[in-house]
mmCIF file of C-alpha atoms in Angstrom:
data_model
loop_
_atom_site.group_PDB
_atom_site.id
_atom_site.type_symbol
_atom_site.label_atom_id
_atom_site.label_comp_id
_atom_site.label_asym_id
_atom_site.label_seq_id
_atom_site.Cartn_x
_atom_site.Cartn_y
_atom_site.Cartn_z
ATOM 1 C CA LEU A 23 -4.981 10.552 4.807
ATOM 2 C CA LEU A 24 -2.852 13.361 3.385
ATOM 3 C CA GLY A 25 -0.058 10.930 2.615
ATOM 4 C CA TYR A 26 -2.475 8.615 0.838
ATOM 5 C CA LEU A 27 -3.958 11.429 -1.257
ATOM 6 C CA TRP A 28 -0.498 12.711 -2.177
ATOM 7 C CA ALA A 29 0.481 9.226 -3.370
ATOM 8 C CA GLN A 30 -2.615 9.134 -5.570
ATOM 9 C CA VAL A 31 -1.752 12.534 -7.038
ATOM 10 C CA GLN A 32 1.633 11.169 -8.084
ATOM 11 C CA ASN A 33 0.040 8.069 -9.611
ATOM 12 C CA LEU A 34 -2.397 10.162 -11.653
ATOM 13 C CA ARG A 35 0.096 12.843 -12.718
ATOM 14 C CA PRO A 36 0.551 11.321 -16.217
ATOM 15 C CA LEU A 37 -3.144 11.989 -16.851
ATOM 16 C CA ALA A 38 -2.775 15.634 -15.851
ATOM 17 C CA ASP A 39 0.382 16.012 -17.926
ATOM 18 C CA LEU A 40 -1.304 14.503 -20.962
ATOM 19 C CA ALA A 41 -4.348 16.746 -20.608
ATOM 20 C CA GLY A 42 -2.141 19.804 -20.173
ATOM 21 C CA SER A 43 -0.103 19.014 -23.276
ATOM 22 C CA LEU A 44 -3.244 18.520 -25.376
ATOM 23 C CA VAL A 45 -4.680 21.865 -24.269
ATOM 24 C CA ALA A 46 -1.375 23.630 -24.944
ATOM 25 C CA GLN A 47 -1.162 22.166 -28.445
ATOM 26 C CA ALA A 48 -4.784 22.846 -29.444
ATOM 27 C CA PRO A 49 -4.960 25.053 -32.595
ATOM 28 C CA ALA A 50 -5.937 28.646 -31.873
ATOM 29 C CA ASP A 51 -9.299 29.727 -33.292
ATOM 30 C CA SER A 52 -9.099 32.906 -35.339
ATOM 31 C CA ASP A 53 -12.146 34.300 -33.536
ATOM 32 C CA ALA A 54 -11.419 33.068 -30.012
ATOM 33 C CA SER A 55 -8.458 32.252 -27.831
ATOM 34 C CA PRO A 56 -8.111 28.690 -26.612
ATOM 35 C CA THR A 57 -9.267 28.050 -23.086
ATOM 36 C CA VAL A 58 -6.348 26.984 -20.922
ATOM 37 C CA ALA A 59 -6.983 25.412 -17.546
ATOM 38 C CA PRO A 60 -5.290 27.244 -14.677
ATOM 39 C CA TRP A 61 -3.294 24.131 -13.739
ATOM 40 C CA ALA A 62 -2.044 23.576 -17.304
ATOM 41 C CA ALA A 63 1.100 25.678 -17.062
ATOM 42 C CA PRO A 64 3.440 25.572 -20.090
ATOM 43 C CA ARG A 65 5.757 22.592 -19.869
ATOM 44 C CA GLU A 66 7.609 20.156 -22.039
ATOM 45 C CA ARG A 67 5.497 17.519 -23.649
ATOM 46 C CA PRO A 68 5.642 14.388 -21.478
ATOM 47 C CA PRO A 69 6.709 11.054 -22.896
ATOM 48 C CA LEU A 70 3.894 9.196 -24.595
ATOM 49 C CA VAL A 71 1.884 6.984 -22.257
ATOM 50 C CA SER A 72 -0.116 4.191 -23.825
ATOM 51 C CA GLU A 73 -3.823 3.801 -23.218
ATOM 52 C CA LYS A 74 -3.134 0.369 -21.699
ATOM 53 C CA GLU A 75 -0.767 1.860 -19.111
ATOM 54 C CA LEU A 76 -3.212 4.638 -18.259
ATOM 55 C CA LEU A 77 -5.975 2.074 -17.765
ATOM 56 C CA MET A 78 -3.701 0.015 -15.501
ATOM 57 C CA ARG A 79 -2.900 3.079 -13.389
ATOM 58 C CA LEU A 80 -6.580 3.967 -13.201
ATOM 59 C CA ALA A 81 -7.429 0.439 -12.058
ATOM 60 C CA LEU A 82 -4.736 0.646 -9.368
ATOM 61 C CA ALA A 83 -6.074 3.999 -8.176
ATOM 62 C CA ARG A 84 -9.585 2.549 -7.980
ATOM 63 C CA GLU A 85 -8.321 -0.368 -5.892
ATOM 64 C CA ARG A 86 -6.598 1.945 -3.450
ATOM 65 C CA ILE A 87 -9.629 4.204 -3.161
ATOM 66 C CA ALA A 88 -11.723 1.089 -2.497
ATOM 67 C CA ASP A 89 -9.235 0.156 0.232
ATOM 68 C CA PHE A 90 -9.689 3.576 1.793
ATOM 69 C CA ASP A 91 -13.474 3.162 1.701
ATOM 70 C CA GLN A 92 -13.063 -0.181 3.455
ATOM 71 C CA VAL A 93 -10.864 1.402 6.120
ATOM 72 C CA ALA A 94 -13.507 4.060 6.770
ATOM 73 C CA ALA A 95 -16.299 1.467 6.937
ATOM 74 C CA PHE A 96 -14.454 -0.767 9.413
ATOM 75 C CA ASP A 97 -13.273 2.176 11.532
ATOM 76 C CA ILE A 98 -9.773 0.660 11.733
ATOM 77 C CA GLY A 99 -8.234 3.931 12.910
ATOM 78 C CA ARG A 100 -10.407 4.156 16.007
ATOM 79 C CA SER A 101 -7.628 3.431 18.494
ATOM 80 C CA VAL A 102 -5.522 6.485 17.563
ATOM 81 C CA ARG A 103 -8.186 9.191 17.744
ATOM 82 C CA ASN A 104 -7.593 9.965 21.397
ATOM 83 C CA LEU A 105 -3.807 10.067 21.196
ATOM 84 C CA PRO A 106 -1.935 13.353 21.558
ATOM 85 C CA ARG A 107 0.296 14.343 18.671
ATOM 86 C CA GLU A 108 3.525 13.405 20.421
ATOM 87 C CA LEU A 109 2.329 9.795 20.821
ATOM 88 C CA ARG A 110 1.085 9.442 17.260
ATOM 89 C CA PHE A 111 4.683 9.883 16.179
ATOM 90 C CA PHE A 112 5.453 6.403 17.542
ATOM 91 C CA LEU A 113 2.597 4.658 15.753
ATOM 92 C CA ASN A 114 3.121 2.412 12.767
ATOM 93 C CA ASP A 115 -0.538 2.369 11.839
ATOM 94 C CA GLN A 116 -0.336 0.151 8.713
ATOM 95 C CA THR A 117 -3.994 0.824 7.950
ATOM 96 C CA LEU A 118 -3.594 0.575 4.177
ATOM 97 C CA LEU A 119 -1.671 -2.680 4.581
ATOM 98 C CA ILE A 120 -4.632 -4.105 6.495
ATOM 99 C CA ALA A 121 -7.151 -2.880 3.931
ATOM 100 C CA GLY A 122 -5.169 -4.195 0.975
ATOM 101 C CA ALA A 123 -4.338 -7.567 2.539
ATOM 102 C CA SER A 124 -7.948 -8.210 3.580
ATOM 103 C CA ARG A 125 -9.376 -7.273 0.162
ATOM 104 C CA ASP A 126 -11.681 -10.005 -1.187
ATOM 105 C CA PHE A 127 -10.764 -12.323 1.688
ATOM 106 C CA VAL A 128 -12.586 -15.671 1.608
ATOM 107 C CA GLY A 129 -12.217 -19.067 3.248
ATOM 108 C CA ARG A 130 -10.078 -20.064 6.240
ATOM 109 C CA GLU A 131 -13.231 -20.730 8.266
ATOM 110 C CA SER A 132 -11.655 -23.612 10.180
ATOM 111 C CA VAL A 133 -8.619 -21.544 11.214
ATOM 112 C CA LEU A 134 -10.771 -18.554 12.170
ATOM 113 C CA ALA A 135 -12.984 -20.857 14.239
ATOM 114 C CA GLN A 136 -9.958 -22.138 16.145
ATOM 115 C CA VAL A 137 -8.678 -18.601 16.729
ATOM 116 C CA LYS A 138 -12.131 -17.541 17.946
ATOM 117 C CA ALA A 139 -12.258 -20.531 20.291
ATOM 118 C CA PHE A 140 -8.908 -19.508 21.763
ATOM 119 C CA LEU A 141 -10.041 -15.886 22.216
ATOM 120 C CA GLU A 142 -13.233 -16.980 23.947
ATOM 121 C CA GLY A 143 -11.590 -19.684 26.051
ATOM 122 C CA ASP A 144 -10.357 -19.588 29.620
ATOM 123 C CA GLU A 145 -6.604 -19.505 28.980
ATOM 124 C CA ASP A 146 -4.638 -16.273 28.813
ATOM 125 C CA GLY A 147 -1.584 -16.409 26.589
ATOM 126 C CA TYR A 148 -0.472 -16.933 23.013
ATOM 127 C CA CYS A 149 -1.960 -18.512 19.931
ATOM 128 C CA PHE A 150 0.754 -19.139 17.310
ATOM 129 C CA VAL A 151 -0.431 -19.683 13.733
ATOM 130 C CA LEU A 152 2.169 -21.489 11.597
ATOM 131 C CA ALA A 153 1.887 -21.691 7.819
ATOM 132 C CA ARG A 154 4.101 -21.913 4.776
ATOM 133 C CA LEU A 155 5.229 -18.870 2.811
ATOM 134 C CA GLY A 156 2.532 -17.341 0.627
ATOM 135 C CA VAL A 157 -0.583 -19.103 1.910
ATOM 136 C CA GLY A 158 -2.131 -15.997 3.469
ATOM 137 C CA LYS A 159 -0.991 -15.451 7.057
ATOM 138 C CA THR A 160 -1.010 -11.665 6.636
ATOM 139 C CA ALA A 161 -4.407 -11.746 4.916
ATOM 140 C CA LEU A 162 -5.797 -13.847 7.761
ATOM 141 C CA LEU A 163 -4.699 -11.377 10.437
ATOM 142 C CA ALA A 164 -5.716 -8.373 8.335
ATOM 143 C CA HIS A 165 -9.207 -9.864 7.996
ATOM 144 C CA LEU A 166 -9.303 -10.486 11.745
ATOM 145 C CA VAL A 167 -8.278 -6.896 12.541
ATOM 146 C CA ALA A 168 -10.679 -5.403 9.976
ATOM 147 C CA GLY A 169 -13.546 -7.093 11.799
ATOM 148 C CA GLN A 170 -12.247 -6.093 15.252
ATOM 149 C CA PRO A 171 -10.799 -2.558 15.001
ATOM 150 C CA GLY A 172 -10.205 -2.463 18.743
ATOM 151 C CA TYR A 173 -7.448 -5.048 18.501
ATOM 152 C CA ALA A 174 -3.905 -3.711 18.763
ATOM 153 C CA ARG A 175 -1.831 -4.875 15.821
ATOM 154 C CA HIS A 176 1.692 -4.949 14.490
ATOM 155 C CA PHE A 177 2.719 -6.313 11.092
ATOM 156 C CA ASN A 178 6.426 -7.023 10.693
ATOM 157 C CA VAL A 179 7.475 -6.182 7.128
ATOM 158 C CA LEU A 180 11.136 -6.949 6.498
ATOM 159 C CA SER A 181 11.161 -5.198 3.100
ATOM 160 C CA GLU A 182 10.025 -1.959 4.769
ATOM 161 C CA GLY A 183 12.392 -2.222 7.733
ATOM 162 C CA VAL A 184 9.609 -2.971 10.227
ATOM 163 C CA ARG A 185 11.131 -5.771 12.289
ATOM 164 C CA THR A 186 12.577 -4.483 15.566
ATOM 165 C CA ALA A 187 11.425 -4.885 19.142
ATOM 166 C CA GLU A 188 11.515 -1.093 19.598
ATOM 167 C CA GLN A 189 9.080 -0.576 16.710
ATOM 168 C CA PHE A 190 6.772 -3.264 18.053
ATOM 169 C CA LEU A 191 6.727 -2.008 21.644
ATOM 170 C CA ASN A 192 6.251 1.664 20.713
ATOM 171 C CA ASN A 193 3.509 0.814 18.238
ATOM 172 C CA VAL A 194 1.457 -1.505 20.430
ATOM 173 C CA CYS A 195 1.879 0.529 23.627
ATOM 174 C CA ALA A 196 0.662 3.671 21.855
ATOM 175 C CA GLN A 197 -2.312 1.787 20.411
ATOM 176 C CA LEU A 198 -3.324 0.445 23.830
ATOM 177 C CA ILE A 199 -3.202 3.937 25.329
ATOM 178 C CA GLY A 200 -5.456 5.228 22.547
ATOM 179 C CA ALA A 201 -7.884 2.290 22.487
ATOM 180 C CA TYR A 202 -8.492 2.220 26.245
ATOM 181 C CA ARG A 203 -8.049 5.950 26.928
ATOM 182 C CA LEU A 204 -5.119 5.397 29.262
ATOM 183 C CA ASP A 205 -2.882 8.111 30.672
ATOM 184 C CA PRO A 206 -0.507 9.283 27.891
ATOM 185 C CA GLY A 207 2.013 10.129 30.603
ATOM 186 C CA LEU A 208 2.669 6.398 31.010
ATOM 187 C CA PHE A 209 4.491 6.421 27.692
ATOM 188 C CA PRO A 210 8.154 7.504 27.977
ATOM 189 C CA LYS A 211 8.960 10.780 26.240
ATOM 190 C CA SER A 212 12.024 9.160 24.684
ATOM 191 C CA GLY A 213 9.807 6.648 22.932
ATOM 192 C CA ASN A 214 11.764 3.689 24.297
ATOM 193 C CA ALA A 215 8.816 1.594 25.421
ATOM 194 C CA SER A 216 9.773 -1.553 27.313
ATOM 195 C CA THR A 217 8.293 -5.004 27.789
ATOM 196 C CA ASP A 218 7.535 -4.055 31.410
ATOM 197 C CA LEU A 219 5.544 -1.049 30.181
ATOM 198 C CA LEU A 220 3.652 -3.245 27.710
ATOM 199 C CA ARG A 221 2.696 -5.653 30.467
ATOM 200 C CA ARG A 222 1.586 -2.796 32.721
ATOM 201 C CA LEU A 223 -0.546 -1.299 29.943
ATOM 202 C CA LEU A 224 -2.082 -4.711 29.278
ATOM 203 C CA GLU A 225 -3.054 -4.994 32.944
ATOM 204 C CA VAL A 226 -4.640 -1.522 33.003
ATOM 205 C CA SER A 227 -6.378 -2.137 29.668
ATOM 206 C CA ALA A 228 -7.824 -5.438 30.894
ATOM 207 C CA ALA A 229 -9.165 -3.697 33.988
ATOM 208 C CA LYS A 230 -10.919 -1.096 31.796
ATOM 209 C CA ALA A 231 -12.161 -3.654 29.252
ATOM 210 C CA ARG A 232 -14.972 -4.806 31.582
ATOM 211 C CA GLY A 233 -14.724 -8.470 30.785
ATOM 212 C CA GLU A 234 -13.809 -8.092 27.119
ATOM 213 C CA LYS A 235 -10.535 -9.641 26.029
ATOM 214 C CA VAL A 236 -7.559 -7.397 25.267
ATOM 215 C CA VAL A 237 -6.132 -8.758 22.021
ATOM 216 C CA VAL A 238 -2.808 -8.010 20.334
ATOM 217 C CA VAL A 239 -2.239 -9.300 16.803
ATOM 218 C CA ILE A 240 1.337 -9.765 15.503
ATOM 219 C CA ASP A 241 2.143 -10.842 11.963
ATOM 220 C CA ALA A 242 5.324 -12.483 10.675
ATOM 221 C CA LEU A 243 7.335 -13.081 13.830
ATOM 222 C CA ASP A 244 9.865 -14.792 11.552
ATOM 223 C CA GLU A 245 10.581 -11.485 9.763
ATOM 224 C CA ALA A 246 11.829 -10.087 13.065
ATOM 225 C CA MET A 247 14.359 -12.946 13.292
ATOM 226 C CA THR A 248 16.846 -11.833 10.668
ATOM 227 C CA GLY A 249 19.951 -12.173 12.843
ATOM 228 C CA THR A 250 21.603 -15.217 14.363
ATOM 229 C CA ARG A 251 19.728 -16.138 17.526
ATOM 230 C CA LEU A 252 19.808 -18.968 20.004
ATOM 231 C CA PRO A 253 16.665 -21.110 20.368
ATOM 232 C CA GLY A 254 14.140 -19.485 22.693
ATOM 233 C CA VAL A 255 15.557 -15.990 22.263
ATOM 234 C CA ASN A 256 12.643 -13.611 21.891
ATOM 235 C CA PRO A 257 13.125 -11.263 18.892
ATOM 236 C CA LEU A 258 10.345 -8.841 19.898
ATOM 237 C CA THR A 259 10.869 -9.229 23.669
ATOM 238 C CA LEU A 260 7.312 -10.532 24.023
ATOM 239 C CA PRO A 261 6.155 -10.914 27.648
ATOM 240 C CA ARG A 262 6.875 -14.321 29.150
ATOM 241 C CA SER A 263 3.316 -14.362 30.469
ATOM 242 C CA LEU A 264 0.204 -12.256 29.902
ATOM 243 C CA PRO A 265 -2.123 -10.658 32.437
ATOM 244 C CA GLU A 266 -5.601 -12.063 32.958
ATOM 245 C CA GLY A 267 -7.890 -11.244 30.065
ATOM 246 C CA CYS A 268 -5.113 -10.729 27.501
ATOM 247 C CA ARG A 269 -4.497 -12.787 24.372
ATOM 248 C CA PHE A 270 -1.830 -12.548 21.634
ATOM 249 C CA ILE A 271 -2.351 -13.951 18.121
ATOM 250 C CA VAL A 272 1.012 -14.401 16.357
ATOM 251 C CA THR A 273 1.747 -15.741 12.868
ATOM 252 C CA VAL A 274 5.040 -17.454 12.048
ATOM 253 C CA ARG A 275 6.427 -18.870 8.822
ATOM 254 C CA ASP A 276 6.490 -22.640 9.133
ATOM 255 C CA GLY A 277 10.017 -24.007 9.079
ATOM 256 C CA THR A 278 11.590 -21.052 10.906
ATOM 257 C CA GLU A 279 14.193 -22.360 13.324
ATOM 258 C CA GLY A 280 14.186 -21.322 16.969
ATOM 259 C CA TRP A 281 11.127 -19.060 16.630
ATOM 260 C CA GLU A 282 9.230 -20.149 19.738
ATOM 261 C CA PRO A 283 9.850 -17.689 22.609
ATOM 262 C CA ALA A 284 10.501 -18.970 26.112
ATOM 263 C CA LEU A 285 7.331 -18.528 28.195
ATOM 264 C CA ASP A 286 6.468 -19.073 31.839
ATOM 265 C CA ALA A 287 4.949 -22.425 32.763
ATOM 266 C CA GLY A 288 1.506 -20.951 33.472
ATOM 267 C CA CYS A 289 1.242 -19.076 30.169
ATOM 268 C CA ALA A 290 -0.930 -20.741 27.542
ATOM 269 C CA ALA A 291 0.750 -21.378 24.186
ATOM 270 C CA ARG A 292 -1.515 -22.934 21.560
ATOM 271 C CA THR A 293 -0.103 -23.686 18.095
ATOM 272 C CA LEU A 294 -2.296 -23.957 14.996
#
């Protein structure tokens, strides 16, 4: 929250600078001294900012504040409330990404129906959603997570350097511990969570879920495949099979070569 508010302060600083310069340049009344706001310290006059640019920045600020309101309404941050400070360090919460990507989401009813059918079915395993670049894979998963804040989630974002197995494992393992109130001592102090730890946490989470499915949502598996890899090599070291009651929803850019991870024969793998 503090980081978000600080970013908004920077976005709105031109307004404060403009107001400060106008107050500083106001003509002094012969009978009264001009009133100067305490935050309007003397400074050089800022470069002129057009009304159009100010309106654009104001519109952007309103959008981001609306995103924050949406985050609060959907309670997306629920899973991290019970985490100790040392575990929160390993989170990549991506809450604003979810809020922004799910803004004004419409359509995709047929895909959502198929995903829901997989989640409510009898098979434990993976549902891979393939689609071309730019058709809304991230928006789809963001919408899904916004409606189900208990789902663990990880959005690979190549442009932000979020693409490694270490980031994925630390992020999701920490979220599972928070969401299901598991023992924080299960998480290694070094932060090097492993696939074995993820599987163990999934098993314990499923046992505490009382019949509800434990769901992990992963966006843009293809953005984790930036190096040369052999077919079947698993870029995020995803488990080869999932415990009973656990489901993974994974989006992949259609046309990515060698993306499909090698899974055990008994692990479901549906592709949409």
